[in-house]
Coordinates of C-alpha atoms and ligand atoms in Angstrom, one line a residue:
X1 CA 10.1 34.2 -1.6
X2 CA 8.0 30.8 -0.2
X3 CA 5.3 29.6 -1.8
X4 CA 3.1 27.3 0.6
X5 CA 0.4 25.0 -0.4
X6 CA -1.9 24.2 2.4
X7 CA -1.5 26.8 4.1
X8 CA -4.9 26.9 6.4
X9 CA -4.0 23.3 7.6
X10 CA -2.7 22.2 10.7
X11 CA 0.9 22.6 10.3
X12 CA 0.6 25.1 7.2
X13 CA -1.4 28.0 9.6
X14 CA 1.3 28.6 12.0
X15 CA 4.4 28.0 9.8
X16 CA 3.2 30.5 7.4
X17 CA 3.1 33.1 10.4
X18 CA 6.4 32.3 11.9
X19 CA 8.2 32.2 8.4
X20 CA 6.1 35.8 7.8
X21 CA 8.0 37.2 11.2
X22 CA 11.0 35.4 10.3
X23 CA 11.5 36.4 6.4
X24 CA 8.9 39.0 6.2
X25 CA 4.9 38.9 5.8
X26 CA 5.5 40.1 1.9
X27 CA 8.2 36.8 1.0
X28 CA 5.4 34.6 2.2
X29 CA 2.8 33.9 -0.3
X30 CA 0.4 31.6 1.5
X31 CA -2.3 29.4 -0.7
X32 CA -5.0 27.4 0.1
X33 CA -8.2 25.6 -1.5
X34 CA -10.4 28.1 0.3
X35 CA -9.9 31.6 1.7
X36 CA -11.0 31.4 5.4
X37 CA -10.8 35.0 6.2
X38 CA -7.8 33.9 9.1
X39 CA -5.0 35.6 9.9
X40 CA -3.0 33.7 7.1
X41 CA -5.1 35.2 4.2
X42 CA -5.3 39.0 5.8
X43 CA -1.4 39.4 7.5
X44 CA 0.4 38.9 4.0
X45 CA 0.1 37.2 0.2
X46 CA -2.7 34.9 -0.3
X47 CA -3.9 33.0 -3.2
X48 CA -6.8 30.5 -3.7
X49 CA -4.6 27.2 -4.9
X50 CA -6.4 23.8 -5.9
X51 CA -2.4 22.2 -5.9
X52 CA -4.2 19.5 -8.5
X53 CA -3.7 22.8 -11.3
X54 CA -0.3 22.3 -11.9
X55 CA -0.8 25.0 -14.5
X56 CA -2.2 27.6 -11.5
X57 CA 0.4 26.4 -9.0
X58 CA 2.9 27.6 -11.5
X59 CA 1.3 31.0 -12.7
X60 CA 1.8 32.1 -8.9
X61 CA 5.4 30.7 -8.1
X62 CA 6.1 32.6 -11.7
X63 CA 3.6 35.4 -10.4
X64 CA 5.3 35.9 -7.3
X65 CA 9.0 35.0 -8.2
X66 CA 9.3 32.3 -5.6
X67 CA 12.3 29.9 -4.9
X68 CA 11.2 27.7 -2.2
X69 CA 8.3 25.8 -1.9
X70 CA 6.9 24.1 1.1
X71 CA 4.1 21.5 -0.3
X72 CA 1.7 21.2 2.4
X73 CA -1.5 20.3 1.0
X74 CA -2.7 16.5 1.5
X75 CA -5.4 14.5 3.0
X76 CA -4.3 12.5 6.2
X77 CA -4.1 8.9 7.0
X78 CA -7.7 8.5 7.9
X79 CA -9.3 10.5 5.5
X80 CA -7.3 8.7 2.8
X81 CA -8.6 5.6 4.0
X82 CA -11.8 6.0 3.4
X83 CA -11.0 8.0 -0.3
X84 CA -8.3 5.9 -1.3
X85 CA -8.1 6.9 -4.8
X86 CA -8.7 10.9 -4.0
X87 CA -5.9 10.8 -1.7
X88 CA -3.9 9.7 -4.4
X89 CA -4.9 11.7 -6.9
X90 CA -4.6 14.9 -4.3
X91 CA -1.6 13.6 -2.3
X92 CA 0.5 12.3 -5.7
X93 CA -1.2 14.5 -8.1
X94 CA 0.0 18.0 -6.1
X95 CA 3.2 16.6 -5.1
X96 CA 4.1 15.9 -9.1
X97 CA 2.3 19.9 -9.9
X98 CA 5.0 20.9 -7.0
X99 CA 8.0 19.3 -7.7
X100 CA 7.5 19.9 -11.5
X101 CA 7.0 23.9 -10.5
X102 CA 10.4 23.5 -8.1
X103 CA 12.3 21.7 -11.2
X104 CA 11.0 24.6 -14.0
X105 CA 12.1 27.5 -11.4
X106 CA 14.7 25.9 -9.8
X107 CA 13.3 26.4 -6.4
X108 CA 14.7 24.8 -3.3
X109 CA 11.5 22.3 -1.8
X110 CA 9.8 20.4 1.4
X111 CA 7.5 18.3 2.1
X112 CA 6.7 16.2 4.5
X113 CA 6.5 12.4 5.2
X114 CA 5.4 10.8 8.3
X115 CA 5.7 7.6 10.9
X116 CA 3.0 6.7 8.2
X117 CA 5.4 6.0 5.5
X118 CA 6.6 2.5 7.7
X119 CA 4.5 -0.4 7.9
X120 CA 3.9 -3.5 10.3
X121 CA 6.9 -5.6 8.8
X122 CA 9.1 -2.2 9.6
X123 CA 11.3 -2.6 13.4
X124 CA 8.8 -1.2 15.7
X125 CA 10.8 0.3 18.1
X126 CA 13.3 2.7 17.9
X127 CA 12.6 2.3 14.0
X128 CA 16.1 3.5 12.3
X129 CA 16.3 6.2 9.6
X130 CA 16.5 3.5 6.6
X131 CA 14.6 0.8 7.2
X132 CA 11.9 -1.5 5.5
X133 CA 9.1 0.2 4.3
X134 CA 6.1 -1.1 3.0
X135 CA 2.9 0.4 4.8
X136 CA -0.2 -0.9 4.2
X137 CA -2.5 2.2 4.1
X138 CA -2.8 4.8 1.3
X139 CA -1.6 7.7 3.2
X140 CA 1.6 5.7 4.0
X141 CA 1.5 4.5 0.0
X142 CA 1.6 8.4 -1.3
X143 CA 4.2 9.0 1.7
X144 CA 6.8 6.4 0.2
X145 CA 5.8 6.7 -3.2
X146 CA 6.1 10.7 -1.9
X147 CA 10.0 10.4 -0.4
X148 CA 11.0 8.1 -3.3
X149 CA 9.9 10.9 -5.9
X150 CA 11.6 13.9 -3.6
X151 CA 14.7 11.9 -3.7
X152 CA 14.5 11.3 -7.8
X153 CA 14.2 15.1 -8.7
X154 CA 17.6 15.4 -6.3
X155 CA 19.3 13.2 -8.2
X156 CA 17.7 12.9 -11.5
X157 CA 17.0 17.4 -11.5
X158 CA 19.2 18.6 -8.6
X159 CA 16.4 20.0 -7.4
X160 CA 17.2 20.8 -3.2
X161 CA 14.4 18.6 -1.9
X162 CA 14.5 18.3 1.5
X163 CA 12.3 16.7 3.7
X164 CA 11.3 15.1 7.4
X165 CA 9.1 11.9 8.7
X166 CA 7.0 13.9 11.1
X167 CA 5.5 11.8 14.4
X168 CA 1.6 13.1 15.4
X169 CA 1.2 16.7 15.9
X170 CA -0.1 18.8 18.3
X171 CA -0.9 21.9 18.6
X172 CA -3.8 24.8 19.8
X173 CA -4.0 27.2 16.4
X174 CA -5.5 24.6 13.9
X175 CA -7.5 21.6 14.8
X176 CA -5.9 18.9 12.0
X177 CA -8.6 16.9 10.1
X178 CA -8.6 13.3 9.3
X179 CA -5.5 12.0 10.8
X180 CA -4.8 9.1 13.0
X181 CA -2.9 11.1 16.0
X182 CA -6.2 13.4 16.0
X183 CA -7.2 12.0 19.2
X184 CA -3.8 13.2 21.3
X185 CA -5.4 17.2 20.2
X186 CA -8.5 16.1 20.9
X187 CA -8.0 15.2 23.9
X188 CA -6.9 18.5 25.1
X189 CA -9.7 20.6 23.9
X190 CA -12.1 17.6 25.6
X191 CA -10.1 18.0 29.1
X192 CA -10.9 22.3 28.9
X193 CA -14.6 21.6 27.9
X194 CA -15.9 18.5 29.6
X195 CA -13.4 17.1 31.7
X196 CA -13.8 14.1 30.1
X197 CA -12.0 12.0 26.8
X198 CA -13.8 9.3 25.1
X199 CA -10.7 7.8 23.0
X200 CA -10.8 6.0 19.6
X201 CA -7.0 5.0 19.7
X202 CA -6.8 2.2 22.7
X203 CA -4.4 2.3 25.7
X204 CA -0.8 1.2 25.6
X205 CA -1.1 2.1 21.6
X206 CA 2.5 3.9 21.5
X207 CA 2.9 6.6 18.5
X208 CA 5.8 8.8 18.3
X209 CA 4.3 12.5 18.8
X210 CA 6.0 16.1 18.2
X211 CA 4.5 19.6 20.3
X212 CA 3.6 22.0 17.2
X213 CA 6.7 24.8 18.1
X214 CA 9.1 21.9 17.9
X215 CA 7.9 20.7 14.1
X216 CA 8.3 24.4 12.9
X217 CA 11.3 24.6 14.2
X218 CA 12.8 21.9 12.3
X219 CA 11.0 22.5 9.1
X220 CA 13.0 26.0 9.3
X221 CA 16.2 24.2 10.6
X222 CA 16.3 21.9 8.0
X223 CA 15.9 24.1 4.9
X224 CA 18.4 26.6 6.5
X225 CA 20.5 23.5 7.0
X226 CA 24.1 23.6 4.8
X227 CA 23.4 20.8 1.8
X228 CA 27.3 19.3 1.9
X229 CA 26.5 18.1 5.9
X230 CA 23.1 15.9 4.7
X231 CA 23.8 12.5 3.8
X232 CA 19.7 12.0 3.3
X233 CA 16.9 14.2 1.9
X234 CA 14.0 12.6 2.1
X235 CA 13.0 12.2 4.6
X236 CA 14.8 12.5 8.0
X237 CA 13.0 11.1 11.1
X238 CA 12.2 13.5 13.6
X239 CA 10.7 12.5 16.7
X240 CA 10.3 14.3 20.7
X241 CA 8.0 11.8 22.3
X242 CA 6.0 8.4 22.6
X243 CA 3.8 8.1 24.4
X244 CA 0.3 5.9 24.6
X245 CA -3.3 7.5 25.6
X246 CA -3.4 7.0 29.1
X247 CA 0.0 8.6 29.5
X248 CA -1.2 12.0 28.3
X249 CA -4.8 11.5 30.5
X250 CA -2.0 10.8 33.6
X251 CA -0.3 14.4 32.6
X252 CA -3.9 16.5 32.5
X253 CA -4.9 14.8 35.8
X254 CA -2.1 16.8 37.5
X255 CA -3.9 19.8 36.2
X256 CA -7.6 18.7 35.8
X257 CA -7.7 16.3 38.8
X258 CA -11.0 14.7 37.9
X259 CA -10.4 14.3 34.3
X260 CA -12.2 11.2 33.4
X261 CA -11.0 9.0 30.5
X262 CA -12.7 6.5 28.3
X263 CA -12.2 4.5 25.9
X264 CA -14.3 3.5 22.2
X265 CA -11.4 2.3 20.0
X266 CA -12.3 3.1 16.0
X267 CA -11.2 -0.8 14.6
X268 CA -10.3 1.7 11.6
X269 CA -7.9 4.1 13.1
X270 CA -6.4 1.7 15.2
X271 CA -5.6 -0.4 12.7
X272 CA -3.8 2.3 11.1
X273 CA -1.7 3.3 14.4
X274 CA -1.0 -0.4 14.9
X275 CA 0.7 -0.6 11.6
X276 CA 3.0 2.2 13.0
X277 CA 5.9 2.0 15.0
X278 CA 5.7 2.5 18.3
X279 CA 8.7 4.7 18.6
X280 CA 10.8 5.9 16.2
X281 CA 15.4 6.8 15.7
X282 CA 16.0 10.9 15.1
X283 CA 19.8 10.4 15.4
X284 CA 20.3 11.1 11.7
X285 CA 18.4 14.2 12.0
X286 CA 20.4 14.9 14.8
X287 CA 23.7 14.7 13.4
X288 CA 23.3 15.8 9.6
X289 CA 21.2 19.3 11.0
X290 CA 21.0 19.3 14.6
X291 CA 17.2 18.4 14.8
X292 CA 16.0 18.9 18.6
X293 CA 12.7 18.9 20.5
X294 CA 12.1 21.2 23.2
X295 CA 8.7 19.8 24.7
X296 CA 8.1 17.0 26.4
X297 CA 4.0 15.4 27.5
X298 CA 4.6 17.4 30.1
X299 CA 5.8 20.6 29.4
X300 CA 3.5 20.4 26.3
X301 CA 0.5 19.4 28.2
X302 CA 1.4 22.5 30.5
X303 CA 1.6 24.7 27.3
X304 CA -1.4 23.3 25.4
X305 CA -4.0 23.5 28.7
X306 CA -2.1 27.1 28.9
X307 CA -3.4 28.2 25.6
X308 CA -6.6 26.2 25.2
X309 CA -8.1 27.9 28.4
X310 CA -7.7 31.3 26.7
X311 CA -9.3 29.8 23.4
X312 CA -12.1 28.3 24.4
X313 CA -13.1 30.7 26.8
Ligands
VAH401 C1 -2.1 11.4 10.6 N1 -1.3 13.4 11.9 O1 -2.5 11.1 11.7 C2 -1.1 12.6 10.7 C3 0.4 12.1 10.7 C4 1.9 10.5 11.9 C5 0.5 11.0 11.9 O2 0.8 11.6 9.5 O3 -2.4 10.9 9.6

């Protein structure tokens, strides 16, 4: 059985209902800070979870005989810019509550880190799987300090952490909240709705990006993954696209051909993305677990205009 902490998020909301078709809604015990009444909290297990109660967090995994957990639950890189100390408290404090519950009951356990955890003195372009890493914003602080810990309890605990940098996300289900890549979502549910994109991140600003279907598949590929083939744990880059704003308005003009795009660049979420590299070097992932991306901009600009007509209607 899983146990999943932020499970209403952006990434959490749709990996809890493909690991519910995959393992069975009843092996799926979805948490959350709130209850939102979604499809997460009514198609199988769910339990309120502030994953800063280490002493709750384990009461369920016990509760529910898990032995996996997938440790969701954090603010992103903007949010944690402007609450630097919550984020670490939240970000550190429910990482230690999780890997402490995974150690007790030997559970197997991911997380994720992100193009966040490099900085601007890591190799910007196809950035290698170990590299230099010393980011200057929080997020990316509690996404090293993050790795570095998932990597101690596997050699310190043998506990089967397991882990992946993940690029911007995309997807239709969940809007995310407080991140840096937020504007290449935006951006589609602006096109459906006013034709029009106003954008804080400022053209030719490359960040690697992943379509939604593509990062669930390789959180699912990697824990399945057989241990003796990975020579690293946490985490593995992963990586389908880069791409810069005015690539993606380029793709919805061939479906929205008077799709206007603007630009009002946020000096505090661009400094963030410019700290990032511009694109980033999967082949590790690639050869330890056979990481792959299906989408492309434009197949998941097809797919995301697709599904974002029927949403909005
Ligand atoms: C953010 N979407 O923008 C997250 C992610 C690489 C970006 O970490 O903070």
């Amino acid at each position: 059985k899983i146990l999943v902490t932020g499970s209403l998020g952006q990434i959490g909301s749709e990996l809890v209902t493909k690991m519910r078709g995959i393992y069975g809604s009843d092996h799926v015990i979805a948490t959350d800070i709130r209850d939102n009444g979604s499809e997460v909290v009514t198609s199988g297990p769910f339990e309120i979870l502030d994953v800063t109660d280490g002493a709750k967090m384990y009461e369920l995994a016990k509760k529910y005989e898990v032995d996996t957990i997938v440790h969701l639950a954090a603010l992103l890189s903007a949010t944690a810019e402007k609450k630097p100390l919550l984020a670490w408290n939240l970000n550190m404090g429910g990482l230690v509550n999780a890997l402490e519950t995974a150690r007790e009951l030997n559970c197997q356990f991911f997380t994720p880190s992100s193009i966040g955890a490099f900085g601007p003195t890591t190799p910007k372009d196809q950035t290698p799987q170990d590299t230099i890493q010393r980011p200057t914003t929080m997020y990316g602080v509690n996404k090293v300090s993050g790795e570095l810990l998932c990597d101690y309890y596997y050699t310190k605990f043998g506990v089967d952490t397991r882990g992946v940098r993940f690029p911007g996300l995309i997807s239709y289900v969940a809007e995310p909240g407080g991140g840096t890549t937020d504007y290449a979502v935006e951006i589609y549910y602006e096109a459906i709705k006013n034709q029009s994109y106003t954008s804080y991140i400022d053209k030719g600003t490359y960040m690697d990006m992943m379509y939604m279907p593509d990062a669930l598949q390789a959180i699912i590929d990697l824990m399945e993954a057989d241990p003796s083939k990975l020579k690293h744990r946490n985490a593995f880059n992963i990586t389908a696209m880069s791409f810069a704003p005015e690539e993606i308005a380029t793709e919805i003009k061939k479906h929205i051909p008077h799709f206007e795009m603007s630009y009002q660049v946020d000096p505090a979420r661009q400094a963030i993305a410019d700290s990032w590299p511009n694109s980033i070097d999967a082949s590790a992932a690639k050869e330890e677990w056979g990481f792959k991306a299906d989408y492309n901009l434009e197949k998941m600009t097809i797919d995301m205009l697709d599904k974002l007509k029927i949403k909005l209607k």
